[in-house]
Coordinates of C-alpha atoms in Angstrom, one line a residue:
M1 CA -27.7 -22.0 -1.3
V2 CA -29.1 -23.0 1.6
R3 CA -32.2 -26.0 2.1
E4 CA -33.6 -28.3 4.7
N5 CA -33.3 -31.7 4.8
S6 CA -36.6 -32.6 5.2
N7 CA -36.7 -36.6 6.0
S8 CA -34.7 -35.6 9.2
C9 CA -37.2 -34.3 12.4
P10 CA -37.2 -30.6 13.8
E11 CA -34.4 -31.9 16.5
A12 CA -32.5 -33.6 14.2
R13 CA -32.8 -32.0 10.9
E14 CA -29.9 -30.1 9.1
I15 CA -28.9 -27.3 6.7
V16 CA -27.0 -28.3 3.7
A17 CA -25.3 -24.8 2.4
T18 CA -22.8 -25.0 -0.6
S19 CA -19.7 -23.1 -0.3
V20 CA -18.8 -19.6 -2.5
V21 CA -14.8 -21.4 -2.4
N22 CA -16.6 -24.9 -4.7
T23 CA -19.2 -27.0 -5.3
K24 CA -18.9 -29.7 -2.9
E25 CA -21.7 -29.8 0.2
W26 CA -21.4 -30.2 4.4
S27 CA -23.7 -30.6 6.8
I28 CA -24.2 -27.4 9.0
H29 CA -26.0 -28.9 12.6
P30 CA -27.6 -26.1 14.8
G31 CA -25.0 -26.5 18.0
P32 CA -22.6 -28.2 18.3
K33 CA -24.7 -31.3 20.5
N34 CA -22.8 -34.6 20.1
L35 CA -19.8 -32.9 19.0
K36 CA -16.7 -32.8 21.1
E37 CA -14.8 -29.4 20.8
E38 CA -11.9 -30.5 19.3
D39 CA -14.4 -31.6 16.7
T40 CA -15.5 -28.4 15.5
T41 CA -15.0 -25.1 13.9
E42 CA -16.8 -22.0 14.4
L43 CA -18.9 -20.1 12.5
K44 CA -17.3 -16.9 12.4
E45 CA -19.7 -13.7 10.9
I46 CA -18.0 -11.9 8.8
S47 CA -21.2 -9.7 7.6
P48 CA -24.4 -10.1 7.9
N49 CA -24.9 -13.5 5.6
S50 CA -21.2 -14.1 5.3
F51 CA -19.8 -16.5 7.7
E52 CA -15.9 -17.3 8.1
I53 CA -15.4 -21.7 8.6
G54 CA -12.0 -22.6 9.2
G55 CA -10.7 -19.6 7.1
F56 CA -13.0 -20.2 4.5
L57 CA -15.8 -17.7 3.4
L58 CA -19.4 -19.0 2.9
K59 CA -22.0 -16.9 1.7
T60 CA -25.9 -18.0 3.3
T61 CA -29.2 -16.5 3.3
F62 CA -29.2 -16.8 6.8
S63 CA -27.7 -16.9 10.6
L64 CA -26.9 -19.3 12.9
P65 CA -25.3 -17.9 15.7
G66 CA -22.8 -20.6 17.6
S67 CA -23.6 -23.3 14.4
S68 CA -20.6 -25.4 14.0
I69 CA -19.7 -27.4 11.3
S70 CA -17.6 -31.4 11.1
V71 CA -14.3 -31.4 10.3
R72 CA -14.8 -34.6 9.3
E73 CA -16.3 -32.6 6.2
L74 CA -13.9 -30.8 5.9
P75 CA -11.5 -32.8 2.8
L76 CA -14.3 -33.0 1.3
L77 CA -14.7 -28.7 1.0
V78 CA -11.5 -28.0 0.9
S79 CA -8.8 -29.2 -1.8
P80 CA -5.6 -28.1 -2.0
I81 CA -6.2 -27.8 -6.4
M82 CA -9.2 -25.3 -5.0
N83 CA -9.3 -21.5 -6.6
S84 CA -10.6 -18.5 -5.5
S85 CA -12.3 -15.8 -8.1
S86 CA -12.5 -13.5 -5.0
F87 CA -11.0 -12.1 -1.3
L88 CA -12.6 -10.1 1.9
L89 CA -10.9 -6.8 2.4
T90 CA -10.7 -5.7 5.6
G91 CA -11.5 -2.1 7.5
F92 CA -11.5 -1.4 10.9
S93 CA -12.8 -4.6 12.9
G94 CA -15.6 -3.9 15.7
L95 CA -16.1 -0.4 14.5
E96 CA -18.6 -1.5 11.9
K97 CA -20.9 1.0 13.5
Q98 CA -18.5 4.3 13.2
Y99 CA -17.7 4.0 9.4
P100 CA -19.7 6.7 8.8
W101 CA -17.9 8.7 11.1
I102 CA -13.8 6.7 10.5
S103 CA -15.0 8.1 6.3
I104 CA -14.8 11.6 7.4
P105 CA -11.2 11.8 8.5
F106 CA -10.1 9.4 5.8
L107 CA -12.1 11.5 2.7
T108 CA -10.2 14.5 4.2
I109 CA -7.2 12.9 3.4
Y110 CA -8.0 11.9 0.4
A111 CA -9.3 15.2 -1.2
M112 CA -5.7 16.9 0.4
V113 CA -3.5 14.1 -1.4
L114 CA -5.2 15.0 -4.4
L115 CA -5.6 18.6 -4.5
G116 CA -2.0 18.8 -2.9
N117 CA -0.2 17.7 -5.0
C118 CA -2.6 18.5 -8.3
M119 CA -1.6 21.7 -7.0
V120 CA 2.8 21.4 -7.3
L121 CA 2.1 19.7 -10.6
H122 CA -0.3 22.6 -11.8
V123 CA 2.6 25.6 -10.8
I124 CA 5.5 23.7 -11.5
R125 CA 3.8 23.2 -14.9
T126 CA 3.0 27.3 -16.0
E127 CA 6.0 28.5 -13.6
P128 CA 8.9 29.2 -16.2
S129 CA 11.3 29.6 -13.1
L130 CA 10.4 26.7 -11.6
H131 CA 11.4 24.4 -14.9
Q132 CA 15.3 23.5 -13.0
P133 CA 16.1 19.8 -12.1
M134 CA 14.9 20.4 -8.3
F135 CA 11.4 20.9 -9.5
Y136 CA 11.1 18.2 -12.7
F137 CA 12.5 15.1 -9.8
L138 CA 9.9 17.4 -7.1
A139 CA 6.7 16.6 -10.4
M140 CA 8.0 13.2 -10.5
L141 CA 7.5 12.8 -6.6
A142 CA 3.7 14.8 -6.4
L143 CA 2.9 12.6 -9.8
T144 CA 4.1 9.5 -8.1
D145 CA 1.8 10.5 -4.4
L146 CA -0.8 11.0 -6.6
C147 CA -1.1 7.7 -8.5
M148 CA -0.4 6.2 -5.3
G149 CA -3.6 7.8 -3.8
L150 CA -5.3 7.3 -6.3
S151 CA -4.7 3.1 -6.6
T152 CA -6.4 3.0 -3.3
V153 CA -8.5 5.2 -2.5
H154 CA -12.0 3.2 -4.5
T155 CA -11.0 0.5 -1.5
V156 CA -10.4 2.4 1.4
L157 CA -13.4 4.3 0.8
G158 CA -15.7 1.7 -0.6
I159 CA -15.5 -0.8 2.4
L160 CA -15.8 2.8 4.9
W161 CA -18.6 4.0 3.2
G162 CA -20.4 0.5 2.3
F163 CA -19.7 -0.1 -1.6
I164 CA -16.7 -2.9 -1.2
R165 CA -16.3 -6.2 0.9
E166 CA -14.9 -8.5 -1.5
I167 CA -12.5 -8.0 -4.8
S168 CA -11.7 -10.4 -7.4
L169 CA -8.3 -11.8 -8.2
D170 CA -8.0 -10.0 -11.0
S171 CA -8.7 -6.4 -9.6
C172 CA -6.4 -7.2 -6.3
I173 CA -3.3 -8.1 -8.4
A174 CA -4.2 -5.4 -10.8
Q175 CA -3.8 -3.1 -7.5
S176 CA -0.7 -5.0 -5.6
Y177 CA 1.1 -4.4 -8.5
F178 CA 0.5 -0.5 -8.6
I179 CA 0.8 -0.4 -4.8
H180 CA 4.6 -2.0 -5.3
G181 CA 5.5 -0.4 -8.4
L182 CA 4.6 3.1 -7.3
S183 CA 6.0 2.3 -4.0
F184 CA 10.1 1.1 -5.5
M185 CA 9.5 5.0 -8.0
E186 CA 8.9 6.7 -5.0
S187 CA 12.1 5.4 -3.6
S188 CA 13.8 6.3 -7.2
V189 CA 12.7 9.4 -7.5
L190 CA 13.8 10.6 -3.7
L191 CA 17.9 9.1 -4.9
A192 CA 17.3 10.8 -7.6
M193 CA 16.6 14.0 -5.5
A194 CA 19.9 13.1 -3.7
F195 CA 21.7 13.1 -6.4
D196 CA 20.2 16.5 -7.5
R197 CA 21.0 18.0 -4.1
Y198 CA 24.1 16.7 -4.5
V199 CA 25.6 18.2 -7.7
A200 CA 23.8 20.8 -6.8
I201 CA 26.6 21.4 -3.2
C202 CA 29.1 19.8 -4.2
N203 CA 29.6 20.6 -8.1
P204 CA 27.4 23.7 -8.2
L205 CA 29.5 24.7 -11.7
R206 CA 28.5 22.1 -13.7
Y207 CA 25.3 21.4 -12.5
S208 CA 23.4 22.7 -15.3
S209 CA 25.5 20.8 -17.8
I210 CA 25.4 17.2 -16.1
L211 CA 21.4 17.5 -15.1
T212 CA 20.1 18.7 -18.2
N213 CA 17.0 18.2 -20.2
S214 CA 17.4 15.0 -22.2
R215 CA 18.7 13.7 -19.5
I216 CA 16.3 14.1 -16.5
L217 CA 13.9 12.5 -19.5
K218 CA 16.0 9.3 -19.5
I219 CA 16.2 10.0 -15.2
G220 CA 12.9 9.5 -15.1
L221 CA 12.1 6.4 -17.9
T222 CA 14.9 4.2 -16.1
I223 CA 13.0 5.5 -13.1
V224 CA 9.9 4.3 -14.3
G225 CA 11.7 1.0 -16.0
R226 CA 13.2 -0.3 -13.3
S227 CA 10.2 0.2 -10.7
F228 CA 7.3 -1.1 -12.8
F229 CA 9.4 -3.8 -14.8
F230 CA 11.1 -5.8 -12.1
I231 CA 7.8 -6.7 -9.9
T232 CA 6.6 -8.0 -13.3
P233 CA 7.1 -11.8 -12.7
P234 CA 5.6 -12.3 -9.3
I235 CA 3.0 -10.7 -9.5
I236 CA 1.9 -12.4 -12.7
N237 CA 2.9 -15.5 -11.0
L238 CA 0.1 -14.7 -7.9
K239 CA -2.8 -15.7 -11.1
F240 CA -1.4 -19.1 -11.3
F241 CA -1.8 -19.7 -8.0
H242 CA -3.8 -21.7 -5.8
Y243 CA -5.6 -19.3 -3.0
C244 CA -7.2 -22.2 -0.1
H245 CA -6.5 -20.8 2.7
S246 CA -8.4 -18.0 4.8
Q247 CA -9.9 -15.6 1.9
V248 CA -9.7 -12.3 4.8
L249 CA -6.7 -10.2 3.8
S250 CA -5.1 -8.0 6.3
H251 CA -5.7 -5.1 5.0
S252 CA -8.0 -2.3 3.5
F253 CA -6.0 -2.6 0.3
C254 CA -4.1 -5.5 -1.8
L255 CA -0.5 -6.3 -1.1
H256 CA 2.0 -9.1 -2.8
Q257 CA 2.3 -10.6 0.6
D258 CA -0.9 -10.8 1.7
L259 CA -1.9 -12.8 -1.5
L260 CA 1.0 -15.5 -0.5
R261 CA -0.3 -15.5 2.9
V262 CA -3.8 -17.5 1.8
A263 CA -1.5 -18.8 -1.0
C264 CA -1.8 -23.1 -1.0
S265 CA 1.2 -23.2 -4.1
D266 CA 5.0 -23.3 -4.0
I267 CA 5.6 -19.5 -3.0
R268 CA 9.0 -19.9 -2.5
F269 CA 10.0 -17.9 -5.9
N270 CA 8.2 -15.2 -5.0
S271 CA 9.2 -15.2 -1.9
Y272 CA 13.2 -14.8 -2.8
Y273 CA 12.3 -12.7 -5.6
A274 CA 10.3 -10.4 -3.3
L275 CA 13.4 -10.6 -0.6
M276 CA 15.9 -9.7 -3.5
L277 CA 13.6 -7.4 -5.2
V278 CA 13.3 -4.8 -1.4
I279 CA 17.2 -5.2 -0.9
F280 CA 18.0 -4.3 -4.7
T281 CA 15.6 -1.3 -4.4
L282 CA 14.6 0.3 -1.4
L283 CA 17.3 -0.7 0.5
L284 CA 20.3 -0.3 -2.2
D285 CA 18.1 3.3 -2.4
A286 CA 18.3 4.0 1.4
I287 CA 21.9 3.4 1.4
L288 CA 23.2 5.6 -1.6
I289 CA 21.0 8.6 0.0
L290 CA 23.0 8.1 3.1
Y291 CA 25.9 8.0 1.1
S292 CA 25.5 11.0 -0.6
Y293 CA 24.3 13.1 2.5
F294 CA 27.7 12.1 3.6
L295 CA 29.4 13.1 0.8
I296 CA 27.2 16.8 0.7
L297 CA 28.4 16.7 4.7
R298 CA 32.2 16.9 3.8
S299 CA 31.7 19.4 1.3
V300 CA 29.3 21.8 3.7
L301 CA 32.3 21.9 6.3
V302 CA 34.5 22.6 4.5
I303 CA 33.0 26.0 3.6
A304 CA 34.3 28.8 5.8
S305 CA 30.7 30.5 6.1
Q306 CA 28.9 29.5 8.8
E307 CA 26.0 31.3 6.6
E308 CA 26.7 29.5 3.3
R309 CA 26.5 26.4 5.2
H310 CA 23.5 27.4 6.8
K311 CA 22.4 27.9 3.7
S312 CA 23.7 24.9 1.8
F313 CA 21.9 22.6 4.5
Q314 CA 18.3 24.5 4.0
T315 CA 17.8 23.5 0.4
C316 CA 18.2 20.0 1.5
V317 CA 15.2 20.0 4.7
S318 CA 12.8 19.8 2.2
H319 CA 13.9 16.4 0.6
I320 CA 15.0 14.7 4.7
C321 CA 12.3 14.9 5.2
A322 CA 10.3 13.2 1.9
V323 CA 13.5 10.3 3.1
L324 CA 11.8 9.9 6.8
V325 CA 8.5 10.3 5.6
F326 CA 8.5 7.6 3.6
Y327 CA 11.1 5.4 5.5
I328 CA 9.3 5.4 9.1
P329 CA 6.1 4.1 8.0
I330 CA 7.3 0.9 5.9
I331 CA 10.6 0.2 8.4
S332 CA 7.3 0.2 11.3
L333 CA 4.4 -1.5 9.0
T334 CA 7.6 -4.6 8.5
M335 CA 8.1 -3.9 12.0
M336 CA 4.7 -5.0 12.9
H337 CA 4.7 -7.7 10.1
R338 CA 7.2 -9.8 11.9
F339 CA 7.0 -9.1 16.0
G340 CA 3.2 -7.3 16.1
K341 CA 1.5 -10.4 15.2
H342 CA -0.5 -10.3 18.7
L343 CA -0.9 -6.5 18.3
S344 CA -5.2 -5.8 16.7
P345 CA -6.4 -6.1 13.6
V346 CA -7.6 -2.5 13.9
V347 CA -3.8 -1.6 14.2
H348 CA -2.2 -3.4 11.4
V349 CA -5.3 -2.0 9.2
L350 CA -3.9 1.6 10.4
M351 CA -0.4 1.3 9.7
G352 CA -1.1 -0.1 6.4
N353 CA -3.3 2.8 5.8
I354 CA 0.0 5.4 6.8
Y355 CA 1.7 3.7 4.8
I356 CA -0.2 4.8 1.4
L357 CA -1.0 7.8 2.6
F358 CA 1.4 9.6 5.1
P359 CA 3.9 10.3 1.9
P360 CA 1.6 11.4 -0.8
L361 CA 0.1 13.9 2.3
M362 CA 2.6 15.3 3.6
N363 CA 5.6 15.5 0.3
P364 CA 3.2 18.6 -0.8
I365 CA 3.3 20.0 2.5
I366 CA 6.8 19.8 3.0
Y367 CA 8.0 21.3 -0.2
S368 CA 5.1 23.9 0.6
V369 CA 6.5 25.0 3.7
K370 CA 10.0 24.7 3.1
T371 CA 11.0 25.9 -0.2
Q372 CA 10.0 29.4 -1.2
Q373 CA 9.8 29.2 -5.0
I374 CA 6.6 26.6 -4.3
R375 CA 5.1 28.3 -1.5
S376 CA 5.7 31.8 -3.1
R377 CA 3.4 31.0 -6.5
M378 CA 1.4 28.7 -4.4
F379 CA 0.1 31.5 -2.3
R380 CA -0.1 33.6 -5.3
L381 CA -2.1 30.4 -6.8
I382 CA -4.4 30.1 -4.1
S383 CA -5.4 34.3 -3.9
L384 CA -6.4 34.6 -7.5
K385 CA -8.8 31.2 -6.6
I386 CA -10.4 33.0 -4.2
Y387 CA -10.6 36.7 -5.4

């Protein structure tokens, strides 16, 4: 809401605006006249009628480039007990005019993610010869990647197409829950696939008796429970936080660490819990995967025939590529958040999208190229569709 103070002369007029983050009012003076530089906070334009003032979002029906707000009023405006009902998602800052063009590769990537993983699931479901433990785990991986794509497509493409700029607190919490839960789920599935390769190479005679259908079902349910149950406490806790810092998130989707950054409540429980969760899931899974390949390597090296060694290693290539595709973006994004704070926001947004989209995009390609059974069935499926 905006109004002019009619009791003032034009030179001394003030515009009174109501903040979207609370019901307080403050005066915005047209220019820094009679105000020292350290006493003012510049209005940063977010969109044609949205401004950020010292990290706080102000919606207006006017544009005042170079306007400033007296910091003396700020304590009256911003209270530590204030809460926010919505946040601004970040696109490619400074490239807004190129959004229609940027959306084309992103639309293509999302289409490939959805089509590729759906094809893998369809081939495994309809081909009886693929009803084996290895391909059941591959189906779990494809389903996880498919859900990861679906959990972010509406905000990423919505920003680029101009449909979405803000996201409510409840929607943001729900999206962060699925993104982190699916990340933990993918890590757990990769660990299960490593166990599958270990049994197939080191205990081939007992493979079918160890990995029975009922045991695979129990492993799958354990993966889902482990992935989504343990992240529930910190995610639910986000609902009860008060958010009084900058309402602008650093990605095109919501992440737990992003919401902690803008919270003004005590976040120690969430911070320590999240750290322990990463250690006992992602880090522990990575260590166990490395250990399984150490055992596989030791077992393969005792095989006398070089041809048999090569054949054994070939069965692991697809899984090794999938592990690298998953862990390299996570490590890169973590290192960038820790040491790359000086980098452009565009780099942060791009790395965030790579972390979300690279594994779901590459996994169907990897398994289609490296796994002969999947490749031949996909070619057959495509040829049937064409002819």
